[in-house]
Amino acid sequence: MQNTPIPVPSSHHMARHLSDAVSAIDAQFGDSYAANHPELVAALVQSATIESAVATVRGAHDEALSLARSLTSQICETLLRLKPKFFG
């Protein structure tokens, strides 16, 4: 089993979230709206960061579930092959 650490958002990711948030806010509400409403920028960056974290955790969950299914299948196959030895 492979231990894969959960990645921590890098400053590059945070900068991209910030840039995307400013662009989206200004596109929606007009130029400089983001600069005049930093609380909105912060909320959007926080939302993007949470969404990214959820996607990461979901990927780890899916990987773990796939591994569990594979192991379960292997265990069941092995038990079926060993059944005659256990019960004659």
N, CA, C and O atoms as a CHARMM CRD file, in Angstrom:
* protein
*
  352
    1    1 MET  N      0.84800  -1.18600   0.00000 PROA 1      0.00000
    2    1 MET  CA     0.00000   0.00000   0.00000 PROA 1      0.00000
    3    1 MET  C      0.88900   1.24300   0.00000 PROA 1      0.00000
    4    1 MET  O      1.88400   1.30500   0.72200 PROA 1      0.00000
    5    2 GLN  N      0.53500   2.18700  -0.78200 PROA 2      0.00000
    6    2 GLN  CA     1.35200   3.38600  -0.95100 PROA 2      0.00000
    7    2 GLN  C      0.77200   4.53000  -0.13800 PROA 2      0.00000
    8    2 GLN  O     -0.41600   4.83500  -0.23900 PROA 2      0.00000
    9    3 ASN  N      1.61900   5.16200   0.67200 PROA 3      0.00000
   10    3 ASN  CA     1.18600   6.32400   1.44100 PROA 3      0.00000
   11    3 ASN  C      1.46100   7.57200   0.62800 PROA 3      0.00000
   12    3 ASN  O      2.61500   7.95000   0.42600 PROA 3      0.00000
   13    4 THR  N      0.40000   8.21000   0.16100 PROA 4      0.00000
   14    4 THR  CA     0.53300   9.42800  -0.61900 PROA 4      0.00000
   15    4 THR  C      0.08300  10.59500   0.23800 PROA 4      0.00000
   16    4 THR  O     -1.08300  10.66000   0.62500 PROA 4      0.00000
   17    5 PRO  N      0.98700  11.52300   0.54300 PROA 5      0.00000
   18    5 PRO  CA     0.58000  12.66500   1.36900 PROA 5      0.00000
   19    5 PRO  C     -0.41900  13.55100   0.63800 PROA 5      0.00000
   20    5 PRO  O     -0.35000  13.71600  -0.58000 PROA 5      0.00000
   21    6 ILE  N     -1.33800  14.11100   1.39200 PROA 6      0.00000
   22    6 ILE  CA    -2.29300  15.04800   0.81700 PROA 6      0.00000
   23    6 ILE  C     -1.55100  16.34900   0.54400 PROA 6      0.00000
   24    6 ILE  O     -0.94500  16.92000   1.45000 PROA 6      0.00000
   25    7 PRO  N     -1.59500  16.82100  -0.70600 PROA 7      0.00000
   26    7 PRO  CA    -0.84500  18.03000  -1.03400 PROA 7      0.00000
   27    7 PRO  C     -1.40400  19.27200  -0.34300 PROA 7      0.00000
   28    7 PRO  O     -2.61500  19.44300  -0.20200 PROA 7      0.00000
   29    8 VAL  N     -0.49700  20.11400   0.07200 PROA 8      0.00000
   30    8 VAL  CA    -0.86200  21.38900   0.67800 PROA 8      0.00000
   31    8 VAL  C     -0.85000  22.43700  -0.43400 PROA 8      0.00000
   32    8 VAL  O      0.07900  22.47400  -1.24100 PROA 8      0.00000
   33    9 PRO  N     -1.87400  23.28600  -0.47900 PROA 9      0.00000
   34    9 PRO  CA    -1.88600  24.29600  -1.54700 PROA 9      0.00000
   35    9 PRO  C     -0.59900  25.13000  -1.53400 PROA 9      0.00000
   36    9 PRO  O     -0.17600  25.62400  -0.48900 PROA 9      0.00000
   37   10 SER  N      0.00200  25.27300  -2.69400 PROA 10     0.00000
   38   10 SER  CA     1.22900  26.05700  -2.79800 PROA 10     0.00000
   39   10 SER  C      0.88600  27.53000  -2.98400 PROA 10     0.00000
   40   10 SER  O     -0.26500  27.89200  -3.22900 PROA 10     0.00000
   41   11 SER  N      1.89900  28.35800  -2.86400 PROA 11     0.00000
   42   11 SER  CA     1.67800  29.78300  -3.08100 PROA 11     0.00000
   43   11 SER  C      1.26400  30.03900  -4.52900 PROA 11     0.00000
   44   11 SER  O      0.54600  30.99500  -4.81800 PROA 11     0.00000
   45   12 HSD  N      1.72700  29.17100  -5.44000 PROA 12     0.00000
   46   12 HSD  CA     1.33200  29.28900  -6.84800 PROA 12     0.00000
   47   12 HSD  C     -0.17600  29.06500  -6.99200 PROA 12     0.00000
   48   12 HSD  O     -0.85400  29.80600  -7.70500 PROA 12     0.00000
   49   13 HSD  N     -0.69600  28.04000  -6.31100 PROA 13     0.00000
   50   13 HSD  CA    -2.13500  27.78100  -6.36600 PROA 13     0.00000
   51   13 HSD  C     -2.92500  28.93200  -5.74200 PROA 13     0.00000
   52   13 HSD  O     -3.96000  29.34600  -6.26500 PROA 13     0.00000
   53   14 MET  N     -2.43200  29.42900  -4.63800 PROA 14     0.00000
   54   14 MET  CA    -3.12400  30.52500  -3.96000 PROA 14     0.00000
   55   14 MET  C     -3.12100  31.77400  -4.83700 PROA 14     0.00000
   56   14 MET  O     -4.12400  32.48300  -4.91900 PROA 14     0.00000
   57   15 ALA  N     -2.00200  32.03800  -5.48600 PROA 15     0.00000
   58   15 ALA  CA    -1.91900  33.20500  -6.37800 PROA 15     0.00000
   59   15 ALA  C     -2.88400  33.04200  -7.54700 PROA 15     0.00000
   60   15 ALA  O     -3.52300  34.00500  -7.96900 PROA 15     0.00000
   61   16 ARG  N     -2.98800  31.82300  -8.06800 PROA 16     0.00000
   62   16 ARG  CA    -3.92300  31.57400  -9.16300 PROA 16     0.00000
   63   16 ARG  C     -5.36800  31.77600  -8.69400 PROA 16     0.00000
   64   16 ARG  O     -6.17500  32.37200  -9.40700 PROA 16     0.00000
   65   17 HSD  N     -5.69300  31.27800  -7.49100 PROA 17     0.00000
   66   17 HSD  CA    -7.04300  31.48800  -6.94600 PROA 17     0.00000
   67   17 HSD  C     -7.33600  32.98200  -6.77600 PROA 17     0.00000
   68   17 HSD  O     -8.43100  33.45000  -7.08600 PROA 17     0.00000
   69   18 LEU  N     -6.34600  33.71800  -6.28200 PROA 18     0.00000
   70   18 LEU  CA    -6.52200  35.15400  -6.07600 PROA 18     0.00000
   71   18 LEU  C     -6.73600  35.86300  -7.40700 PROA 18     0.00000
   72   18 LEU  O     -7.65200  36.67400  -7.54700 PROA 18     0.00000
   73   19 SER  N     -5.89200  35.55600  -8.37900 PROA 19     0.00000
   74   19 SER  CA    -6.01100  36.18600  -9.69600 PROA 19     0.00000
   75   19 SER  C     -7.34800  35.84500 -10.35000 PROA 19     0.00000
   76   19 SER  O     -8.00900  36.70900 -10.92500 PROA 19     0.00000
   77   20 ASP  N     -7.73500  34.57300 -10.25300 PROA 20     0.00000
   78   20 ASP  CA    -9.01400  34.15500 -10.82900 PROA 20     0.00000
   79   20 ASP  C    -10.18700  34.85100 -10.14300 PROA 20     0.00000
   80   20 ASP  O    -11.15000  35.25000 -10.79700 PROA 20     0.00000
   81   21 ALA  N    -10.09600  34.99100  -8.81800 PROA 21     0.00000
   82   21 ALA  CA   -11.17800  35.64300  -8.06300 PROA 21     0.00000
   83   21 ALA  C    -11.31400  37.11100  -8.48300 PROA 21     0.00000
   84   21 ALA  O    -12.42100  37.58900  -8.73300 PROA 21     0.00000
   85   22 VAL  N    -10.19100  37.81900  -8.55700 PROA 22     0.00000
   86   22 VAL  CA   -10.22700  39.23100  -8.95600 PROA 22     0.00000
   87   22 VAL  C    -10.79700  39.36700 -10.36300 PROA 22     0.00000
   88   22 VAL  O    -11.63300  40.23500 -10.61700 PROA 22     0.00000
   89   23 SER  N    -10.34800  38.51800 -11.26800 PROA 23     0.00000
   90   23 SER  CA   -10.84200  38.57700 -12.65000 PROA 23     0.00000
   91   23 SER  C    -12.33800  38.30200 -12.72000 PROA 23     0.00000
   92   23 SER  O    -13.06800  39.00000 -13.42300 PROA 23     0.00000
   93   24 ALA  N    -12.79300  37.28900 -11.99500 PROA 24     0.00000
   94   24 ALA  CA   -14.21500  36.92700 -12.01800 PROA 24     0.00000
   95   24 ALA  C    -15.08300  38.03400 -11.41700 PROA 24     0.00000
   96   24 ALA  O    -16.14500  38.35500 -11.95100 PROA 24     0.00000
   97   25 ILE  N    -14.63100  38.60900 -10.31500 PROA 25     0.00000
   98   25 ILE  CA   -15.39900  39.67600  -9.66500 PROA 25     0.00000
   99   25 ILE  C    -15.46500  40.90900 -10.55800 PROA 25     0.00000
  100   25 ILE  O    -16.53600  41.48600 -10.74700 PROA 25     0.00000
  101   26 ASP  N    -14.32700  41.31100 -11.10500 PROA 26     0.00000
  102   26 ASP  CA   -14.31900  42.48600 -11.98000 PROA 26     0.00000
  103   26 ASP  C    -15.14200  42.24300 -13.24800 PROA 26     0.00000
  104   26 ASP  O    -15.78900  43.16000 -13.75400 PROA 26     0.00000
  105   27 ALA  N    -15.11700  41.01800 -13.75700 PROA 27     0.00000
  106   27 ALA  CA   -15.91100  40.70100 -14.94500 PROA 27     0.00000
  107   27 ALA  C    -17.40900  40.77700 -14.63000 PROA 27     0.00000
  108   27 ALA  O    -18.21200  41.18700 -15.46800 PROA 27     0.00000
  109   28 GLN  N    -17.75700  40.38700 -13.44400 PROA 28     0.00000
  110   28 GLN  CA   -19.17500  40.36800 -13.05700 PROA 28     0.00000
  111   28 GLN  C    -19.69400  41.74400 -12.64600 PROA 28     0.00000
  112   28 GLN  O    -20.81300  42.11900 -12.99500 PROA 28     0.00000
  113   29 PHE  N    -18.86900  42.50400 -11.89500 PROA 29     0.00000
  114   29 PHE  CA   -19.35000  43.75100 -11.29700 PROA 29     0.00000
  115   29 PHE  C    -18.69100  45.01900 -11.83200 PROA 29     0.00000
  116   29 PHE  O    -19.08700  46.12600 -11.46600 PROA 29     0.00000
  117   30 GLY  N    -17.69200  44.86500 -12.69200 PROA 30     0.00000
  118   30 GLY  CA   -17.02900  46.03700 -13.25300 PROA 30     0.00000
  119   30 GLY  C    -15.61200  46.20400 -12.73000 PROA 30     0.00000
  120   30 GLY  O    -15.24100  45.67100 -11.68400 PROA 30     0.00000
  121   31 ASP  N    -14.82800  46.96800 -13.50200 PROA 31     0.00000
  122   31 ASP  CA   -13.42400  47.19800 -13.14500 PROA 31     0.00000
  123   31 ASP  C    -13.27900  47.78200 -11.74500 PROA 31     0.00000
  124   31 ASP  O    -14.06200  48.63300 -11.32200 PROA 31     0.00000
  125   32 SER  N    -12.25700  47.30300 -11.03800 PROA 32     0.00000
  126   32 SER  CA   -11.86900  47.76800  -9.70200 PROA 32     0.00000
  127   32 SER  C    -12.85100  47.37900  -8.59800 PROA 32     0.00000
  128   32 SER  O    -12.64800  47.75100  -7.44200 PROA 32     0.00000
  129   33 TYR  N    -13.91700  46.63400  -8.93200 PROA 33     0.00000
  130   33 TYR  CA   -14.85800  46.23400  -7.88400 PROA 33     0.00000
  131   33 TYR  C    -14.14500  45.33700  -6.87400 PROA 33     0.00000
  132   33 TYR  O    -14.35400  45.46700  -5.66800 PROA 33     0.00000
  133   34 ALA  N    -13.30800  44.43400  -7.36600 PROA 34     0.00000
  134   34 ALA  CA   -12.57600  43.53900  -6.46600 PROA 34     0.00000
  135   34 ALA  C    -11.63800  44.32700  -5.55600 PROA 34     0.00000
  136   34 ALA  O    -11.53800  44.03600  -4.36400 PROA 34     0.00000
  137   35 ALA  N    -10.95700  45.31700  -6.11300 PROA 35     0.00000
  138   35 ALA  CA   -10.03500  46.12200  -5.30300 PROA 35     0.00000
  139   35 ALA  C    -10.76600  46.88000  -4.20300 PROA 35     0.00000
  140   35 ALA  O    -10.21200  47.11000  -3.12900 PROA 35     0.00000
  141   36 ASN  N    -12.00400  47.26400  -4.47000 PROA 36     0.00000
  142   36 ASN  CA   -12.78600  48.01100  -3.48300 PROA 36     0.00000
  143   36 ASN  C    -13.56900  47.10800  -2.52600 PROA 36     0.00000
  144   36 ASN  O    -14.16900  47.59400  -1.56700 PROA 36     0.00000
  145   37 HSD  N    -13.56600  45.81100  -2.78200 PROA 37     0.00000
  146   37 HSD  CA   -14.30600  44.86100  -1.93700 PROA 37     0.00000
  147   37 HSD  C    -13.43700  43.63900  -1.62300 PROA 37     0.00000
  148   37 HSD  O    -13.71900  42.53300  -2.08400 PROA 37     0.00000
  149   38 PRO  N    -12.37700  43.84900  -0.83100 PROA 38     0.00000
  150   38 PRO  CA   -11.45400  42.73900  -0.53800 PROA 38     0.00000
  151   38 PRO  C    -12.13400  41.58300   0.19900 PROA 38     0.00000
  152   38 PRO  O    -11.68700  40.44100   0.09900 PROA 38     0.00000
  153   39 GLU  N    -13.20700  41.86900   0.93600 PROA 39     0.00000
  154   39 GLU  CA   -13.90600  40.78700   1.64100 PROA 39     0.00000
  155   39 GLU  C    -14.53900  39.81300   0.64700 PROA 39     0.00000
  156   39 GLU  O    -14.61900  38.61500   0.91800 PROA 39     0.00000
  157   40 LEU  N    -14.98300  40.31700  -0.49000 PROA 40     0.00000
  158   40 LEU  CA   -15.54600  39.46000  -1.53200 PROA 40     0.00000
  159   40 LEU  C    -14.45100  38.61700  -2.18000 PROA 40     0.00000
  160   40 LEU  O    -14.64900  37.43500  -2.46300 PROA 40     0.00000
  161   41 VAL  N    -13.30900  39.23000  -2.40800 PROA 41     0.00000
  162   41 VAL  CA   -12.16000  38.49800  -2.96100 PROA 41     0.00000
  163   41 VAL  C    -11.75300  37.38400  -1.99400 PROA 41     0.00000
  164   41 VAL  O    -11.53000  36.24600  -2.40800 PROA 41     0.00000
  165   42 ALA  N    -11.65900  37.71500  -0.71800 PROA 42     0.00000
  166   42 ALA  CA   -11.26700  36.72300   0.28800 PROA 42     0.00000
  167   42 ALA  C    -12.25600  35.56200   0.32700 PROA 42     0.00000
  168   42 ALA  O    -11.85200  34.40300   0.41700 PROA 42     0.00000
  169   43 ALA  N    -13.53200  35.86700   0.26200 PROA 43     0.00000
  170   43 ALA  CA   -14.55300  34.81200   0.28900 PROA 43     0.00000
  171   43 ALA  C    -14.44400  33.90800  -0.93800 PROA 43     0.00000
  172   43 ALA  O    -14.58400  32.69000  -0.82800 PROA 43     0.00000
  173   44 LEU  N    -14.19800  34.49500  -2.09000 PROA 44     0.00000
  174   44 LEU  CA   -14.08600  33.70200  -3.31300 PROA 44     0.00000
  175   44 LEU  C    -12.81000  32.85900  -3.31100 PROA 44     0.00000
  176   44 LEU  O    -12.82900  31.71200  -3.75900 PROA 44     0.00000
  177   45 VAL  N    -11.71400  33.40900  -2.81700 PROA 45     0.00000
  178   45 VAL  CA   -10.46700  32.64500  -2.71000 PROA 45     0.00000
  179   45 VAL  C    -10.66200  31.48400  -1.72700 PROA 45     0.00000
  180   45 VAL  O    -10.23200  30.36000  -1.98600 PROA 45     0.00000
  181   46 GLN  N    -11.30500  31.76800  -0.61400 PROA 46     0.00000
  182   46 GLN  CA   -11.56300  30.71600   0.37000 PROA 46     0.00000
  183   46 GLN  C    -12.42900  29.61700  -0.23300 PROA 46     0.00000
  184   46 GLN  O    -12.16300  28.43100  -0.03500 PROA 46     0.00000
  185   47 SER  N    -13.44400  30.00300  -0.95500 PROA 47     0.00000
  186   47 SER  CA   -14.32700  29.03300  -1.60700 PROA 47     0.00000
  187   47 SER  C    -13.55900  28.18200  -2.61500 PROA 47     0.00000
  188   47 SER  O    -13.74500  26.96700  -2.66100 PROA 47     0.00000
  189   48 ALA  N    -12.71000  28.79600  -3.41100 PROA 48     0.00000
  190   48 ALA  CA   -11.92300  28.06100  -4.40300 PROA 48     0.00000
  191   48 ALA  C    -10.94900  27.10100  -3.72300 PROA 48     0.00000
  192   48 ALA  O    -10.74000  25.98300  -4.19400 PROA 48     0.00000
  193   49 THR  N    -10.36300  27.53900  -2.62600 PROA 49     0.00000
  194   49 THR  CA    -9.42200  26.69700  -1.89100 PROA 49     0.00000
  195   49 THR  C    -10.13900  25.49000  -1.28700 PROA 49     0.00000
  196   49 THR  O     -9.62500  24.37200  -1.32900 PROA 49     0.00000
  197   50 ILE  N    -11.31400  25.71900  -0.73200 PROA 50     0.00000
  198   50 ILE  CA   -12.10100  24.61400  -0.16500 PROA 50     0.00000
  199   50 ILE  C    -12.50000  23.64400  -1.26900 PROA 50     0.00000
  200   50 ILE  O    -12.40700  22.42900  -1.09600 PROA 50     0.00000
  201   51 GLU  N    -12.94100  24.17300  -2.39400 PROA 51     0.00000
  202   51 GLU  CA   -13.33100  23.31800  -3.51700 PROA 51     0.00000
  203   51 GLU  C    -12.15400  22.46800  -3.98400 PROA 51     0.00000
  204   51 GLU  O    -12.32200  21.28600  -4.28100 PROA 51     0.00000
  205   52 SER  N    -10.97900  23.05900  -4.05000 PROA 52     0.00000
  206   52 SER  CA    -9.77700  22.33400  -4.45200 PROA 52     0.00000
  207   52 SER  C     -9.44000  21.23900  -3.44100 PROA 52     0.00000
  208   52 SER  O     -9.07400  20.12900  -3.82600 PROA 52     0.00000
  209   53 ALA  N     -9.56300  21.54800  -2.15900 PROA 53     0.00000
  210   53 ALA  CA    -9.28900  20.55400  -1.11800 PROA 53     0.00000
  211   53 ALA  C    -10.27700  19.39600  -1.19100 PROA 53     0.00000
  212   53 ALA  O     -9.89100  18.23500  -1.05200 PROA 53     0.00000
  213   54 VAL  N    -11.54400  19.70800  -1.40700 PROA 54     0.00000
  214   54 VAL  CA   -12.56500  18.66800  -1.52500 PROA 54     0.00000
  215   54 VAL  C    -12.25200  17.75400  -2.70800 PROA 54     0.00000
  216   54 VAL  O    -12.38400  16.53500  -2.60400 PROA 54     0.00000
  217   55 ALA  N    -11.84200  18.33500  -3.82200 PROA 55     0.00000
  218   55 ALA  CA   -11.50100  17.53800  -5.00000 PROA 55     0.00000
  219   55 ALA  C    -10.31400  16.61600  -4.70800 PROA 55     0.00000
  220   55 ALA  O    -10.29300  15.46800  -5.15200 PROA 55     0.00000
  221   56 THR  N     -9.34100  17.11400  -3.97000 PROA 56     0.00000
  222   56 THR  CA    -8.17400  16.31700  -3.60300 PROA 56     0.00000
  223   56 THR  C     -8.57700  15.16000  -2.70900 PROA 56     0.00000
  224   56 THR  O     -8.15500  14.02400  -2.92700 PROA 56     0.00000
  225   57 VAL  N     -9.39300  15.44400  -1.70400 PROA 57     0.00000
  226   57 VAL  CA    -9.84700  14.40200  -0.78700 PROA 57     0.00000
  227   57 VAL  C    -10.71700  13.39000  -1.52400 PROA 57     0.00000
  228   57 VAL  O    -10.63500  12.18900  -1.26500 PROA 57     0.00000
  229   58 ARG  N    -11.54100  13.87100  -2.43500 PROA 58     0.00000
  230   58 ARG  CA   -12.38800  12.97000  -3.21400 PROA 58     0.00000
  231   58 ARG  C    -11.51900  12.01400  -4.04000 PROA 58     0.00000
  232   58 ARG  O    -11.81800  10.82300  -4.13300 PROA 58     0.00000
  233   59 GLY  N    -10.45700  12.53200  -4.63000 PROA 59     0.00000
  234   59 GLY  CA    -9.54000  11.68500  -5.38800 PROA 59     0.00000
  235   59 GLY  C     -8.89600  10.62600  -4.50900 PROA 59     0.00000
  236   59 GLY  O     -8.78500   9.46800  -4.91300 PROA 59     0.00000
  237   60 ALA  N     -8.47100  11.00800  -3.31500 PROA 60     0.00000
  238   60 ALA  CA    -7.87400  10.05700  -2.37200 PROA 60     0.00000
  239   60 ALA  C     -8.90700   9.01600  -1.94900 PROA 60     0.00000
  240   60 ALA  O     -8.59100   7.83100  -1.84100 PROA 60     0.00000
  241   61 HSD  N    -10.13700   9.45600  -1.71200 PROA 61     0.00000
  242   61 HSD  CA   -11.21100   8.53700  -1.34300 PROA 61     0.00000
  243   61 HSD  C    -11.45900   7.52600  -2.45400 PROA 61     0.00000
  244   61 HSD  O    -11.55400   6.32700  -2.19500 PROA 61     0.00000
  245   62 ASP  N    -11.56500   8.00400  -3.68300 PROA 62     0.00000
  246   62 ASP  CA   -11.81100   7.11200  -4.81800 PROA 62     0.00000
  247   62 ASP  C    -10.67500   6.09600  -4.97500 PROA 62     0.00000
  248   62 ASP  O    -10.91700   4.92400  -5.26600 PROA 62     0.00000
  249   63 GLU  N     -9.44800   6.55300  -4.78100 PROA 63     0.00000
  250   63 GLU  CA    -8.29500   5.65200  -4.87600 PROA 63     0.00000
  251   63 GLU  C     -8.35300   4.58800  -3.79000 PROA 63     0.00000
  252   63 GLU  O     -8.10800   3.41100  -4.05500 PROA 63     0.00000
  253   64 ALA  N     -8.67600   4.99800  -2.56800 PROA 64     0.00000
  254   64 ALA  CA    -8.77600   4.04800  -1.45500 PROA 64     0.00000
  255   64 ALA  C     -9.91300   3.05100  -1.68300 PROA 64     0.00000
  256   64 ALA  O     -9.75900   1.86000  -1.41500 PROA 64     0.00000
  257   65 LEU  N    -11.03800   3.53100  -2.17200 PROA 65     0.00000
  258   65 LEU  CA   -12.17300   2.66000  -2.44300 PROA 65     0.00000
  259   65 LEU  C    -11.83300   1.64200  -3.52700 PROA 65     0.00000
  260   65 LEU  O    -12.19400   0.47100  -3.41400 PROA 65     0.00000
  261   66 SER  N    -11.15100   2.07500  -4.55900 PROA 66     0.00000
  262   66 SER  CA   -10.73500   1.17000  -5.62400 PROA 66     0.00000
  263   66 SER  C     -9.79300   0.10000  -5.08900 PROA 66     0.00000
  264   66 SER  O     -9.92000  -1.07400  -5.43800 PROA 66     0.00000
  265   67 LEU  N     -8.86000   0.49600  -4.25300 PROA 67     0.00000
  266   67 LEU  CA    -7.92700  -0.44800  -3.65100 PROA 67     0.00000
  267   67 LEU  C     -8.67200  -1.43800  -2.75700 PROA 67     0.00000
  268   67 LEU  O     -8.38800  -2.63500  -2.78700 PROA 67     0.00000
  269   68 ALA  N     -9.61400  -0.94800  -1.97000 PROA 68     0.00000
  270   68 ALA  CA   -10.40200  -1.82000  -1.09000 PROA 68     0.00000
  271   68 ALA  C    -11.19400  -2.83500  -1.90500 PROA 68     0.00000
  272   68 ALA  O    -11.26200  -4.00600  -1.53100 PROA 68     0.00000
  273   69 ARG  N    -11.78600  -2.40900  -3.00000 PROA 69     0.00000
  274   69 ARG  CA   -12.54300  -3.32900  -3.85800 PROA 69     0.00000
  275   69 ARG  C    -11.62400  -4.39600  -4.44700 PROA 69     0.00000
  276   69 ARG  O    -11.97900  -5.57400  -4.49400 PROA 69     0.00000
  277   70 SER  N    -10.44800  -3.97700  -4.89200 PROA 70     0.00000
  278   70 SER  CA    -9.49800  -4.91100  -5.46400 PROA 70     0.00000
  279   70 SER  C     -9.04300  -5.93300  -4.42300 PROA 70     0.00000
  280   70 SER  O     -8.99400  -7.13100  -4.70200 PROA 70     0.00000
  281   71 LEU  N     -8.71500  -5.45800  -3.23400 PROA 71     0.00000
  282   71 LEU  CA    -8.28400  -6.36700  -2.16700 PROA 71     0.00000
  283   71 LEU  C     -9.39700  -7.32900  -1.77200 PROA 71     0.00000
  284   71 LEU  O     -9.14400  -8.51500  -1.55700 PROA 71     0.00000
  285   72 THR  N    -10.61900  -6.83000  -1.67600 PROA 72     0.00000
  286   72 THR  CA   -11.75700  -7.67400  -1.33000 PROA 72     0.00000
  287   72 THR  C    -11.94000  -8.76500  -2.36600 PROA 72     0.00000
  288   72 THR  O    -12.17900  -9.92200  -2.01900 PROA 72     0.00000
  289   73 SER  N    -11.83200  -8.41000  -3.61800 PROA 73     0.00000
  290   73 SER  CA   -11.96500  -9.38000  -4.69900 PROA 73     0.00000
  291   73 SER  C    -10.87500 -10.44400  -4.60300 PROA 73     0.00000
  292   73 SER  O    -11.15600 -11.63300  -4.75400 PROA 73     0.00000
  293   74 GLN  N     -9.65000 -10.03300  -4.35800 PROA 74     0.00000
  294   74 GLN  CA    -8.53900 -10.97200  -4.23800 PROA 74     0.00000
  295   74 GLN  C     -8.72700 -11.89900  -3.04600 PROA 74     0.00000
  296   74 GLN  O     -8.46000 -13.09700  -3.14400 PROA 74     0.00000
  297   75 ILE  N     -9.18100 -11.35800  -1.92800 PROA 75     0.00000
  298   75 ILE  CA    -9.41100 -12.16900  -0.72800 PROA 75     0.00000
  299   75 ILE  C    -10.50700 -13.20000  -0.98200 PROA 75     0.00000
  300   75 ILE  O    -10.36800 -14.36500  -0.60900 PROA 75     0.00000
  301   76 CYS  N    -11.59300 -12.77000  -1.61500 PROA 76     0.00000
  302   76 CYS  CA   -12.69300 -13.69700  -1.91200 PROA 76     0.00000
  303   76 CYS  C    -12.23300 -14.80900  -2.85000 PROA 76     0.00000
  304   76 CYS  O    -12.57100 -15.97300  -2.63700 PROA 76     0.00000
  305   77 GLU  N    -11.47200 -14.46600  -3.87900 PROA 77     0.00000
  306   77 GLU  CA   -10.96100 -15.47800  -4.80300 PROA 77     0.00000
  307   77 GLU  C    -10.05000 -16.47500  -4.08100 PROA 77     0.00000
  308   77 GLU  O    -10.11400 -17.68000  -4.32300 PROA 77     0.00000
  309   78 THR  N     -9.21400 -15.95700  -3.20200 PROA 78     0.00000
  310   78 THR  CA    -8.30500 -16.82500  -2.45300 PROA 78     0.00000
  311   78 THR  C     -9.09000 -17.75100  -1.52600 PROA 78     0.00000
  312   78 THR  O     -8.79000 -18.94200  -1.43800 PROA 78     0.00000
  313   79 LEU  N    -10.08700 -17.21200  -0.83900 PROA 79     0.00000
  314   79 LEU  CA   -10.90700 -18.04400   0.05000 PROA 79     0.00000
  315   79 LEU  C    -11.64700 -19.13300  -0.72300 PROA 79     0.00000
  316   79 LEU  O    -11.76300 -20.25900  -0.24200 PROA 79     0.00000
  317   80 LEU  N    -12.14200 -18.81300  -1.90500 PROA 80     0.00000
  318   80 LEU  CA   -12.82900 -19.82100  -2.71200 PROA 80     0.00000
  319   80 LEU  C    -11.86400 -20.92500  -3.15600 PROA 80     0.00000
  320   80 LEU  O    -12.24000 -22.09600  -3.20500 PROA 80     0.00000
  321   81 ARG  N    -10.62700 -20.55300  -3.47800 PROA 81     0.00000
  322   81 ARG  CA    -9.63900 -21.56800  -3.86000 PROA 81     0.00000
  323   81 ARG  C     -9.23900 -22.44100  -2.66300 PROA 81     0.00000
  324   81 ARG  O     -8.95800 -23.62900  -2.82100 PROA 81     0.00000
  325   82 LEU  N     -9.21700 -21.84500  -1.47500 PROA 82     0.00000
  326   82 LEU  CA    -8.81500 -22.58700  -0.27700 PROA 82     0.00000
  327   82 LEU  C     -9.96800 -23.35300   0.36200 PROA 82     0.00000
  328   82 LEU  O     -9.72900 -24.20200   1.22200 PROA 82     0.00000
  329   83 LYS  N    -11.17900 -23.08600  -0.02200 PROA 83     0.00000
  330   83 LYS  CA   -12.36500 -23.70900   0.58900 PROA 83     0.00000
  331   83 LYS  C    -12.27600 -25.23300   0.62600 PROA 83     0.00000
  332   83 LYS  O    -12.56400 -25.82800   1.66400 PROA 83     0.00000
  333   84 PRO  N    -11.88800 -25.88300  -0.47300 PROA 84     0.00000
  334   84 PRO  CA   -11.79500 -27.35000  -0.41500 PROA 84     0.00000
  335   84 PRO  C    -10.76500 -27.84300   0.61100 PROA 84     0.00000
  336   84 PRO  O    -10.94900 -28.89800   1.21700 PROA 84     0.00000
  337   85 LYS  N     -9.69700 -27.08800   0.80100 PROA 85     0.00000
  338   85 LYS  CA    -8.68400 -27.49400   1.78300 PROA 85     0.00000
  339   85 LYS  C     -9.19600 -27.32000   3.20500 PROA 85     0.00000
  340   85 LYS  O     -8.83000 -28.09000   4.09300 PROA 85     0.00000
  341   86 PHE  N    -10.04200 -26.31100   3.43200 PROA 86     0.00000
  342   86 PHE  CA   -10.57800 -26.08500   4.76200 PROA 86     0.00000
  343   86 PHE  C    -11.67800 -27.08700   5.10600 PROA 86     0.00000
  344   86 PHE  O    -11.74200 -27.59000   6.22700 PROA 86     0.00000
  345   87 PHE  N    -12.52200 -27.36600   4.15200 PROA 87     0.00000
  346   87 PHE  CA   -13.74000 -28.14900   4.43000 PROA 87     0.00000
  347   87 PHE  C    -13.74100 -29.52300   3.74000 PROA 87     0.00000
  348   87 PHE  O    -14.70900 -30.27100   3.86900 PROA 87     0.00000
  349   88 GLY  N    -12.69500 -29.85400   3.02700 PROA 88     0.00000
  350   88 GLY  CA   -12.58200 -31.15900   2.38700 PROA 88     0.00000
  351   88 GLY  C    -13.32100 -31.35600   1.11700 PROA 88     0.00000
  352   88 GLY  O    -13.26300 -32.43700   0.53100 PROA 88     0.00000
